[in-house]
């Protein structure tokens, strides 16, 4: 075991000690609430399935309490000058940076993502907060729209208290993407993190208190989706739900939120294609293909899990790819050398393994991997896997596996490549590698996805829209798109006093 890993483990143990000693409760109206310890569940680390401590199972009453706190805090937060909200959010960002090491180690231990990817999480989270903090003052600005005898202007105001419901794959980053614009817009919130990885949400709530956010502006309830999550989507005080998670959950949330007519932003699953053409920069394409499915343990919504490779380079590309996949370093997430860590939960490991069986049954080849890795102890480790000789009709090409598992399919020409890439109910991201500029432009238009990256891996630009089409979601995050979601636009029409007002009953 390397010395750095031993050091990281010791440091992580220190940061995790408090979660072991005390049940992680809810943060409601500026206070930590730890209900009866019996009403809690064990939070298991994917590293060895031991408990990192107990976490409260929220009830409907606690969800209601959090919604009411967010509702009571809303008017004052809405009316606070944007410049003041800006200061508080910058303070929050400063504290994230100050606690970067703790956040990274806790997050890696809780969700199994390798430290090499989590190291920068707090710094990127802080950037999110600073980006939106700087827009807090101008978020309410609107348009001036002139008519001959009227002047219209629009203003935006925060929609109200919102629910933010997040998944387990990169819980810290996803929460900051949602919460930073909500607060900058002037919304108060109730956050419900995923039950599989709740710890960074507790750190975030704690930091909100340290930064001096008024009580009730940021609330946190822990627990299960079907109970506490569901209640947040139904509570009349909640005006919008920002949700990231599975497609099927998104459709439940739509139904749950219908009676109270909430605005919804749904960021859902994907089965994203990457097309590699014969004229692509071979090495750069190879790097990106490997990175975009095997980084973050393949538990990434924008991972390119279907590789479409042009027939003429297929053999060479797959040989080079297999070599890379075989050499991926699977290991303890706190080891800086680790490239692929353990999967979030034993139930998810079972799900991922079921696709290895499906590949065998459907007649694909398992070029690399395909087995569970028990040599690393009791953790949820799986071999990075590459399926070849697959077809787009197979389960492994149709369903989101959400693990370090890639399905490769070859195509003849551009038309076939596009048609295969689009033959999916999902439409989150698409990637293409080609040095033909005309083709790049055609692909940008033809690929059915909310985001298309040409000759690049997923590169996040905060002002750019982030989100999916088809079954991958509704709505966009990023820059002003986030404010469009978290704010209502009001039109004010002022007459110049010259137009004839219609006369009735004179
Ligand atoms: P999930 O849908 O099971 O759970 C997400 C959250 O929803 C959790 O907090 C859960 O407790 C809660 N929830 C579950 N049922 C609910 C209900 N009926 N009402 C309210 N809340 C409920 O998703 P997951 O398994 O945690 O995450 C993995 C999924 O997330 C994958 O499908 C992945 O593609 C998707 N994801 C999408 C994006 C994106 O930007 N599109 C980003 C990350 C992850």
Coordinates of C-alpha atoms and ligand atoms in Angstrom, one line a residue:
X1 CA 0.0 0.0 0.0
X2 CA 1.5 3.4 -1.0
X3 CA 2.4 5.9 1.7
X4 CA 0.1 8.5 0.1
X5 CA -2.8 6.2 0.3
X6 CA -2.1 5.5 3.9
X7 CA -1.9 9.2 4.6
X8 CA -5.1 9.9 2.7
X9 CA -6.9 7.1 4.6
X10 CA -5.8 8.5 7.9
X11 CA -6.9 12.0 7.0
X12 CA -10.2 10.7 5.7
X13 CA -10.8 8.8 8.9
X14 CA -10.3 12.0 10.8
X15 CA -12.9 13.9 8.7
X16 CA -15.3 11.0 8.8
X17 CA -15.1 10.4 12.5
X18 CA -17.9 12.9 13.3
X19 CA -20.3 11.0 10.9
X20 CA -19.5 7.8 12.7
X21 CA -20.1 9.3 16.2
X22 CA -23.3 11.1 15.5
X23 CA -26.3 10.4 13.3
X24 CA -26.4 12.8 10.3
X25 CA -29.7 14.6 10.6
X26 CA -31.6 17.3 8.8
X27 CA -30.8 21.0 8.7
X28 CA -34.1 23.0 9.0
X29 CA -34.5 26.7 9.7
X30 CA -30.9 27.1 10.6
X31 CA -30.8 24.3 13.1
X32 CA -29.6 20.7 13.0
X33 CA -32.4 18.3 13.8
X34 CA -31.5 14.8 14.8
X35 CA -34.7 12.8 15.2
X36 CA -34.8 9.5 17.0
X37 CA -31.6 7.6 16.1
X38 CA -33.8 4.5 15.5
X39 CA -35.2 6.2 12.5
X40 CA -31.9 6.1 10.6
X41 CA -30.1 4.0 8.1
X42 CA -26.5 2.8 7.7
X43 CA -24.6 4.8 5.1
X44 CA -22.2 2.3 3.5
X45 CA -18.9 3.1 1.8
X46 CA -18.4 1.4 -1.6
X47 CA -14.8 0.8 -0.6
X48 CA -15.6 -2.1 1.6
X49 CA -19.3 -1.9 2.4
X50 CA -18.6 -0.9 6.0
X51 CA -20.8 1.8 7.6
X52 CA -19.6 5.4 7.6
X53 CA -22.3 6.2 10.2
X54 CA -26.1 6.5 10.4
X55 CA -28.3 9.0 8.5
X56 CA -31.8 10.1 9.5
X57 CA -34.7 8.8 7.5
X58 CA -36.8 11.9 6.9
X59 CA -40.5 11.7 7.4
X60 CA -43.3 13.6 5.7
X61 CA -43.6 15.8 8.8
X62 CA -39.9 16.8 8.6
X63 CA -40.2 17.4 4.8
X64 CA -43.1 19.7 5.6
X65 CA -41.1 21.5 8.3
X66 CA -38.3 22.1 5.8
X67 CA -40.7 23.4 3.2
X68 CA -42.4 25.8 5.7
X69 CA -39.0 27.1 6.8
X70 CA -38.0 27.8 3.2
X71 CA -41.3 29.5 2.7
X72 CA -41.0 31.7 5.8
X73 CA -37.4 32.7 4.8
X74 CA -38.3 33.5 1.2
X75 CA -39.6 37.1 1.4
X76 CA -36.6 38.5 3.2
X77 CA -34.1 36.5 0.9
X78 CA -36.0 37.6 -2.2
X79 CA -35.9 41.3 -1.1
X80 CA -32.2 41.3 0.0
X81 CA -30.2 43.4 -2.4
X82 CA -28.4 41.3 -5.1
X83 CA -25.1 42.9 -3.9
X84 CA -25.7 41.4 -0.4
X85 CA -26.6 38.0 -1.8
X86 CA -23.4 38.2 -3.9
X87 CA -21.3 38.9 -0.8
X88 CA -22.8 35.9 1.1
X89 CA -22.3 33.5 -1.9
X90 CA -18.7 34.6 -2.2
X91 CA -18.2 34.0 1.5
X92 CA -19.7 30.5 0.9
X93 CA -17.2 29.9 -2.0
X94 CA -14.3 31.0 0.2
X95 CA -15.3 28.4 2.8
X96 CA -15.6 25.7 0.2
X97 CA -12.0 26.4 -0.9
X98 CA -10.9 26.4 2.8
X99 CA -12.4 23.0 3.3
X100 CA -11.4 21.5 -0.1
X101 CA -9.4 18.7 1.3
X102 CA -12.1 17.6 3.7
X103 CA -14.8 17.8 0.9
X104 CA -12.7 15.7 -1.5
X105 CA -11.8 13.0 1.0
X106 CA -15.3 12.7 2.4
X107 CA -16.9 12.7 -1.1
X108 CA -14.4 10.0 -2.4
X109 CA -15.1 7.8 0.7
X110 CA -18.8 8.2 0.4
X111 CA -19.4 7.6 -3.3
X112 CA -16.2 5.8 -4.4
X113 CA -15.2 8.3 -7.0
X114 CA -11.4 8.4 -7.3
X115 CA -9.7 11.2 -5.5
X116 CA -7.9 12.3 -8.7
X117 CA -11.3 13.5 -10.0
X118 CA -12.7 14.7 -6.6
X119 CA -9.6 16.7 -5.7
X120 CA -10.8 19.7 -7.7
X121 CA -14.5 19.3 -6.7
X122 CA -14.6 21.9 -4.0
X123 CA -12.6 24.4 -6.2
X124 CA -15.0 23.8 -9.1
X125 CA -18.0 24.1 -6.7
X126 CA -16.6 27.4 -5.5
X127 CA -16.3 28.6 -9.1
X128 CA -19.9 27.7 -9.6
X129 CA -20.9 29.8 -6.6
X130 CA -18.7 32.8 -7.6
X131 CA -20.0 32.7 -11.2
X132 CA -23.6 32.9 -10.1
X133 CA -22.8 35.2 -7.1
X134 CA -21.5 37.8 -9.6
X135 CA -24.8 37.6 -11.5
X136 CA -27.1 38.0 -8.4
X137 CA -27.5 41.7 -8.8
X138 CA -28.4 41.7 -12.5
X139 CA -30.5 38.5 -12.5
X140 CA -33.7 40.6 -12.1
X141 CA -33.0 42.8 -15.1
X142 CA -35.3 42.5 -18.0
X143 CA -36.0 43.9 -21.4
X144 CA -37.4 47.2 -22.7
X145 CA -39.9 46.6 -25.5
X146 CA -41.2 49.7 -27.3
X147 CA -44.5 50.2 -29.0
X148 CA -45.8 53.5 -30.5
X149 CA -47.9 54.4 -27.6
X150 CA -46.8 52.1 -24.8
X151 CA -43.5 51.1 -23.3
X152 CA -43.1 47.6 -22.0
X153 CA -40.5 46.4 -19.6
X154 CA -39.9 43.1 -18.1
X155 CA -38.5 42.2 -14.7
X156 CA -37.6 38.9 -13.2
X157 CA -38.3 37.8 -9.6
X158 CA -37.4 34.6 -7.9
X159 CA -40.1 31.9 -8.3
X160 CA -40.2 31.0 -4.6
X161 CA -38.9 28.2 -2.4
X162 CA -37.6 25.3 -4.6
X163 CA -36.7 21.6 -4.0
X164 CA -33.3 20.4 -5.2
X165 CA -33.2 16.6 -5.5
X166 CA -29.9 15.1 -6.4
X167 CA -28.4 11.6 -7.3
X168 CA -25.5 9.7 -5.9
X169 CA -22.9 9.8 -8.7
X170 CA -21.2 13.1 -8.1
X171 CA -23.4 14.5 -5.3
X172 CA -21.3 17.5 -4.4
X173 CA -20.8 19.0 -7.9
X174 CA -24.4 18.4 -8.9
X175 CA -25.7 20.1 -5.8
X176 CA -23.6 23.2 -6.3
X177 CA -24.7 23.5 -9.9
X178 CA -28.3 23.6 -8.8
X179 CA -28.1 25.5 -5.6
X180 CA -25.7 28.3 -6.6
X181 CA -28.1 29.8 -9.2
X182 CA -31.2 29.2 -7.0
X183 CA -29.7 31.2 -4.2
X184 CA -28.3 33.9 -6.5
X185 CA -31.8 34.3 -8.1
X186 CA -33.3 34.8 -4.6
X187 CA -34.9 31.4 -4.1
X188 CA -34.8 29.6 -0.8
X189 CA -34.5 25.8 -1.0
X190 CA -34.9 22.4 0.5
X191 CA -32.2 19.9 -0.7
X192 CA -32.7 16.2 -0.7
X193 CA -29.5 14.3 -1.5
X194 CA -29.4 10.6 -2.6
X195 CA -29.5 8.1 0.2
X196 CA -26.4 6.3 -1.1
X197 CA -24.1 9.3 -0.7
X198 CA -25.5 11.9 1.7
X199 CA -22.3 13.2 3.4
X200 CA -21.2 16.1 1.2
X201 CA -24.8 17.5 1.4
X202 CA -24.4 17.7 5.2
X203 CA -21.1 19.6 4.7
X204 CA -22.7 22.0 2.3
X205 CA -25.5 22.8 4.7
X206 CA -23.0 23.3 7.5
X207 CA -21.0 25.7 5.3
X208 CA -24.2 27.6 4.5
X209 CA -24.6 28.3 8.2
X210 CA -20.9 29.2 8.6
X211 CA -21.2 31.6 5.6
X212 CA -24.0 33.4 7.4
X213 CA -27.0 32.6 5.2
X214 CA -30.1 33.5 7.1
X215 CA -32.0 30.6 8.8
X216 CA -34.4 28.8 6.5
X217 CA -32.7 29.9 3.2
X218 CA -31.0 26.5 2.9
X219 CA -32.7 23.5 4.3
X220 CA -31.6 19.8 4.1
X221 CA -33.7 16.7 4.6
X222 CA -32.2 13.3 4.4
X223 CA -34.0 10.0 3.6
X224 CA -35.6 8.1 0.8
X225 CA -37.0 9.3 -2.5
X226 CA -40.3 7.6 -2.3
X227 CA -41.2 9.3 1.0
X228 CA -39.4 12.5 1.8
X229 CA -38.4 13.2 -1.9
X230 CA -41.9 12.6 -3.0
X231 CA -43.3 14.9 -0.3
X232 CA -41.1 17.8 -1.5
X233 CA -42.4 17.5 -5.0
X234 CA -46.0 17.7 -3.6
X235 CA -45.7 20.4 -1.0
X236 CA -47.7 23.5 -2.0
X237 CA -45.0 25.9 -0.7
X238 CA -42.5 24.5 -3.2
X239 CA -42.8 26.3 -6.6
X240 CA -40.2 24.5 -8.6
X241 CA -38.3 21.2 -8.5
X242 CA -34.7 20.9 -9.8
X243 CA -34.1 17.2 -10.2
X244 CA -31.2 15.1 -11.4
X245 CA -31.6 11.4 -11.5
X246 CA -33.1 8.5 -13.4
X247 CA -35.6 8.9 -16.2
X248 CA -38.2 6.8 -14.5
X249 CA -37.9 8.9 -11.4
X250 CA -38.3 12.0 -13.5
X251 CA -41.6 10.8 -14.8
X252 CA -42.8 10.0 -11.3
X253 CA -41.9 13.5 -10.2
X254 CA -43.8 15.0 -13.1
X255 CA -46.9 13.1 -12.0
X256 CA -46.3 13.9 -8.3
X257 CA -45.9 17.6 -9.0
X258 CA -48.8 17.9 -11.4
X259 CA -51.5 18.7 -8.8
X260 CA -49.6 21.7 -7.5
X261 CA -48.5 22.7 -11.1
X262 CA -44.8 23.1 -10.2
X263 CA -42.1 24.1 -12.7
X264 CA -39.7 21.2 -13.3
X265 CA -36.2 20.9 -14.5
X266 CA -35.3 17.3 -15.1
X267 CA -31.8 16.1 -15.8
X268 CA -32.1 12.4 -16.5
X269 CA -30.4 9.4 -17.9
X270 CA -28.4 8.9 -21.1
X271 CA -27.0 6.4 -23.5
X272 CA -24.6 8.8 -25.1
X273 CA -22.9 8.0 -28.4
X274 CA -19.4 8.9 -29.5
X275 CA -18.7 8.6 -33.2
X276 CA -15.1 8.1 -34.4
X277 CA -14.6 8.7 -38.1
X278 CA -11.6 7.4 -40.2
X279 CA -10.4 11.0 -40.6
X280 CA -10.3 11.7 -36.8
X281 CA -7.1 12.4 -34.9
X282 CA -6.7 8.8 -33.7
X283 CA -4.8 9.4 -30.5
X284 CA -6.9 12.3 -29.2
X285 CA -10.1 10.4 -30.1
X286 CA -8.8 7.3 -28.2
X287 CA -7.9 9.4 -25.1
X288 CA -11.4 11.0 -25.1
X289 CA -13.2 7.7 -25.7
X290 CA -11.4 6.1 -22.7
X291 CA -11.8 9.1 -20.5
X292 CA -15.5 9.6 -21.2
X293 CA -16.6 6.2 -20.1
X294 CA -14.0 5.0 -17.6
X295 CA -13.5 8.2 -15.6
X296 CA -15.9 8.7 -12.6
X297 CA -16.3 4.9 -12.6
X298 CA -18.6 5.3 -15.7
X299 CA -21.2 6.7 -13.3
X300 CA -21.5 9.9 -15.2
X301 CA -24.7 11.1 -17.0
X302 CA -22.7 12.4 -19.9
X303 CA -20.5 9.4 -20.3
X304 CA -20.2 8.1 -23.9
X305 CA -21.3 4.5 -23.3
X306 CA -21.9 3.7 -27.0
X307 CA -18.9 3.9 -29.3
X308 CA -19.6 4.0 -33.0
X309 CA -16.4 3.4 -34.9
X310 CA -16.0 3.7 -38.7
X311 CA -15.4 0.2 -40.2
X312 CA -12.2 1.2 -42.0
X313 CA -10.4 2.0 -38.7
X314 CA -12.4 -0.3 -36.5
X315 CA -9.8 -3.1 -36.0
X316 CA -6.9 -0.8 -35.3
X317 CA -9.0 1.5 -33.0
X318 CA -10.5 -1.4 -31.0
X319 CA -7.0 -3.0 -30.6
X320 CA -5.6 0.2 -29.1
X321 CA -8.7 0.7 -27.0
X322 CA -8.6 -2.8 -25.6
X323 CA -5.0 -2.3 -24.6
X324 CA -5.9 0.9 -22.7
X325 CA -8.9 -0.6 -21.0
X326 CA -6.8 -3.6 -19.9
X327 CA -4.3 -1.2 -18.3
X328 CA -6.8 1.0 -16.4
X329 CA -5.8 1.2 -12.7
X330 CA -8.7 0.0 -10.6
X331 CA -8.2 0.5 -6.9
X332 CA -8.9 2.3 -3.7
X333 CA -10.5 5.7 -4.5
X334 CA -8.2 7.5 -2.1
X335 CA -5.1 6.2 -3.9
X336 CA -4.0 9.0 -6.2
X337 CA -2.9 6.4 -8.8
X338 CA -6.5 5.0 -9.0
X339 CA -8.3 5.6 -12.3
X340 CA -11.4 3.5 -11.6
X341 CA -12.9 3.1 -8.1
X342 CA -15.7 0.9 -6.6
X343 CA -19.3 1.3 -7.7
X344 CA -21.7 3.1 -5.4
X345 CA -23.6 0.2 -3.9
X346 CA -23.8 -3.5 -4.0
X347 CA -27.2 -3.3 -5.6
X348 CA -25.8 -1.1 -8.4
X349 CA -22.9 -3.6 -8.8
X350 CA -25.5 -6.4 -9.3
X351 CA -27.2 -4.2 -11.9
X352 CA -23.9 -3.6 -13.8
X353 CA -23.0 -7.3 -13.6
X354 CA -26.4 -8.3 -15.0
X355 CA -25.3 -6.5 -18.3
X356 CA -22.2 -8.8 -18.5
X357 CA -24.7 -11.7 -18.5
X358 CA -26.8 -9.9 -21.0
X359 CA -23.8 -9.4 -23.3
X360 CA -23.0 -13.1 -23.2
X361 CA -26.6 -14.1 -23.8
X362 CA -27.1 -11.7 -26.7
X363 CA -23.9 -12.8 -28.5
X364 CA -21.6 -9.8 -28.0
X365 CA -18.0 -10.4 -27.3
X366 CA -16.4 -9.3 -24.0
X367 CA -13.1 -8.0 -25.4
X368 CA -11.9 -6.8 -21.9
X369 CA -13.2 -7.3 -18.4
X370 CA -16.7 -8.7 -17.7
X371 CA -16.1 -9.8 -14.1
X372 CA -16.3 -8.6 -10.6
X373 CA -13.0 -7.8 -8.9
X374 CA -12.8 -9.5 -5.6
X375 CA -9.0 -9.2 -5.3
X376 CA -9.5 -5.7 -3.8
X377 CA -11.5 -6.9 -0.8
X378 CA -15.2 -6.4 0.0
X379 CA -15.7 -3.3 -2.1
X380 CA -18.0 -3.0 -5.1
X381 CA -15.2 -3.3 -7.7
X382 CA -15.7 -4.4 -11.2
X383 CA -13.3 -4.9 -14.1
X384 CA -13.4 -2.0 -16.7
X385 CA -15.3 -3.7 -19.5
X386 CA -15.4 -3.4 -23.3
X387 CA -18.1 -5.1 -25.4
X388 CA -17.4 -5.6 -29.1
X389 CA -19.3 -7.2 -31.9
X390 CA -22.4 -5.7 -30.5
X391 CA -25.5 -4.4 -32.3
X392 CA -27.6 -1.3 -31.5
X393 CA -30.5 -3.6 -30.7
X394 CA -28.8 -5.4 -27.8
X395 CA -29.7 -4.5 -24.3
X396 CA -26.1 -3.4 -23.7
X397 CA -26.5 -0.7 -26.4
X398 CA -30.0 0.4 -25.4
X399 CA -30.0 0.7 -21.6
X400 CA -28.1 3.0 -19.3
X401 CA -25.6 0.7 -17.5
X402 CA -24.0 3.5 -15.5
X403 CA -20.7 1.7 -14.9
X404 CA -17.2 1.4 -16.5
X405 CA -18.6 -0.5 -19.4
X406 CA -18.4 0.5 -23.1
X407 CA -20.3 -1.0 -26.0
X408 CA -18.6 -0.7 -29.4
X409 CA -20.4 -1.0 -32.7
X410 CA -19.0 -0.3 -36.2
X411 CA -20.6 1.7 -38.9
X412 CA -20.0 2.2 -42.7
X413 CA -20.6 5.8 -43.4
X414 CA -21.8 9.1 -42.0
X415 CA -25.5 8.4 -42.7
X416 CA -25.4 5.1 -40.9
X417 CA -23.3 6.5 -38.0
X418 CA -25.9 9.2 -37.4
X419 CA -28.8 6.9 -37.7
X420 CA -27.3 4.5 -35.1
X421 CA -26.4 7.3 -32.8
X422 CA -29.9 8.7 -32.8
X423 CA -31.6 5.3 -32.5
X424 CA -32.2 5.7 -28.7
X425 CA -34.9 7.1 -26.5
X426 CA -32.2 9.2 -24.8
X427 CA -30.7 12.5 -25.9
X428 CA -28.4 14.0 -23.3
X429 CA -24.9 14.3 -24.9
X430 CA -23.3 13.2 -28.2
X431 CA -19.6 13.3 -29.2
X432 CA -18.0 13.1 -32.6
X433 CA -14.4 12.9 -33.8
X434 CA -13.7 14.0 -37.4
X435 CA -11.3 16.4 -39.1
X436 CA -13.8 17.1 -41.9
X437 CA -15.3 20.5 -41.0
X438 CA -18.3 20.1 -43.2
X439 CA -19.1 16.8 -41.6
X440 CA -18.6 18.3 -38.1
X441 CA -21.2 20.9 -38.9
X442 CA -23.6 18.3 -40.3
X443 CA -23.2 16.2 -37.2
X444 CA -23.7 19.2 -34.9
X445 CA -27.1 19.7 -36.5
X446 CA -28.2 16.0 -37.0
X447 CA -27.2 14.4 -33.7
X448 CA -30.3 14.4 -31.4
X449 CA -28.8 15.6 -28.1
X450 CA -29.0 18.6 -25.8
X451 CA -25.2 18.9 -26.0
X452 CA -22.8 17.9 -28.8
X453 CA -19.1 18.0 -28.4
X454 CA -17.0 17.8 -31.6
X455 CA -13.4 16.7 -31.2
X456 CA -13.7 17.1 -27.4
X457 CA -14.6 15.2 -24.3
X458 CA -17.2 16.8 -22.0
X459 CA -16.0 20.3 -21.5
X460 CA -18.1 22.3 -19.1
X461 CA -18.6 26.0 -19.7
X462 CA -20.7 27.6 -17.0
X463 CA -22.6 30.1 -19.3
X464 CA -23.5 27.4 -21.8
X465 CA -26.7 25.4 -21.6
X466 CA -26.5 22.0 -20.0
X467 CA -29.4 19.5 -20.4
X468 CA -31.0 16.8 -22.5
X469 CA -33.7 16.2 -25.1
X470 CA -36.0 13.2 -25.5
X471 CA -36.0 10.9 -22.4
X472 CA -32.9 12.6 -21.0
X473 CA -34.7 15.6 -19.6
X474 CA -36.5 18.9 -19.8
X475 CA -34.8 22.3 -19.2
X476 CA -31.4 23.7 -19.1
X477 CA -28.8 24.8 -16.5
X478 CA -26.0 27.2 -16.9
X479 CA -25.7 31.0 -17.1
X480 CA -28.9 32.8 -17.8
X481 CA -30.7 29.5 -18.5
X482 CA -30.6 28.8 -14.8
X483 CA -32.2 32.1 -13.9
X484 CA -34.9 31.5 -16.5
X485 CA -35.8 28.4 -14.4
X486 CA -35.5 29.9 -11.0
X487 CA -37.2 33.2 -11.8
X488 CA -40.6 34.4 -13.1
X489 CA -40.7 37.1 -15.8
X490 CA -43.2 39.8 -15.4
X491 CA -44.2 42.2 -18.1
X492 CA -45.1 45.8 -17.1
X493 CA -46.9 47.9 -19.8
X494 CA -46.9 51.7 -19.4
X495 CA -49.1 53.8 -21.7
X496 CA -47.8 57.1 -22.9
X497 CA -51.3 58.6 -22.3
X498 CA -52.0 59.1 -26.0
X499 CA -53.8 56.0 -27.2
X500 CA -57.6 55.8 -27.4
X501 CA -58.9 53.6 -24.6
X502 CA -61.9 51.6 -25.9
X503 CA -65.2 53.1 -24.6
X504 CA -68.2 51.1 -23.5
X505 CA -71.5 52.1 -21.9
X506 CA -71.0 55.8 -22.1
Ligands
LIG1 P1 -32.6 8.2 -8.8 O1 -33.6 8.7 -9.8 O2 -32.8 6.8 -8.3 O3 -32.5 9.1 -7.5 C1 -32.2 10.5 -7.6 C2 -32.8 11.2 -6.4 O4 -34.2 11.2 -6.5 C3 -32.4 10.6 -5.1 O5 -32.2 11.7 -4.2 C4 -33.7 9.8 -4.7 O6 -33.8 9.6 -3.3 C5 -34.8 10.7 -5.3 N1 -36.1 10.1 -5.6 C6 -36.3 8.8 -5.9 N2 -37.6 8.6 -6.1 C7 -38.2 9.8 -5.9 C8 -39.6 10.2 -6.0 N3 -40.6 9.4 -6.3 N4 -39.8 11.5 -5.7 C9 -38.9 12.4 -5.4 N5 -37.5 12.0 -5.3 C10 -37.2 10.7 -5.6 O7 -31.2 8.4 -9.5 P2 -29.8 7.8 -9.0 O8 -29.8 6.3 -9.2 O9 -29.5 8.4 -7.6 O10 -28.8 8.5 -10.0 C11 -28.4 7.9 -11.2 C12 -29.1 8.5 -12.4 O11 -29.0 9.9 -12.4 C13 -28.7 8.0 -13.7 O12 -29.8 7.7 -14.5 C14 -28.0 9.2 -14.3 O13 -27.9 9.3 -15.7 C15 -28.7 10.3 -13.8 N6 -28.0 11.6 -13.8 C16 -28.3 12.5 -14.8 C17 -27.6 13.7 -14.9 C18 -27.9 14.8 -15.9 O14 -27.4 15.8 -15.8 N7 -28.8 14.5 -16.9 C19 -26.5 13.9 -14.0 C20 -26.2 12.9 -13.1 C21 -26.9 11.8 -13.0

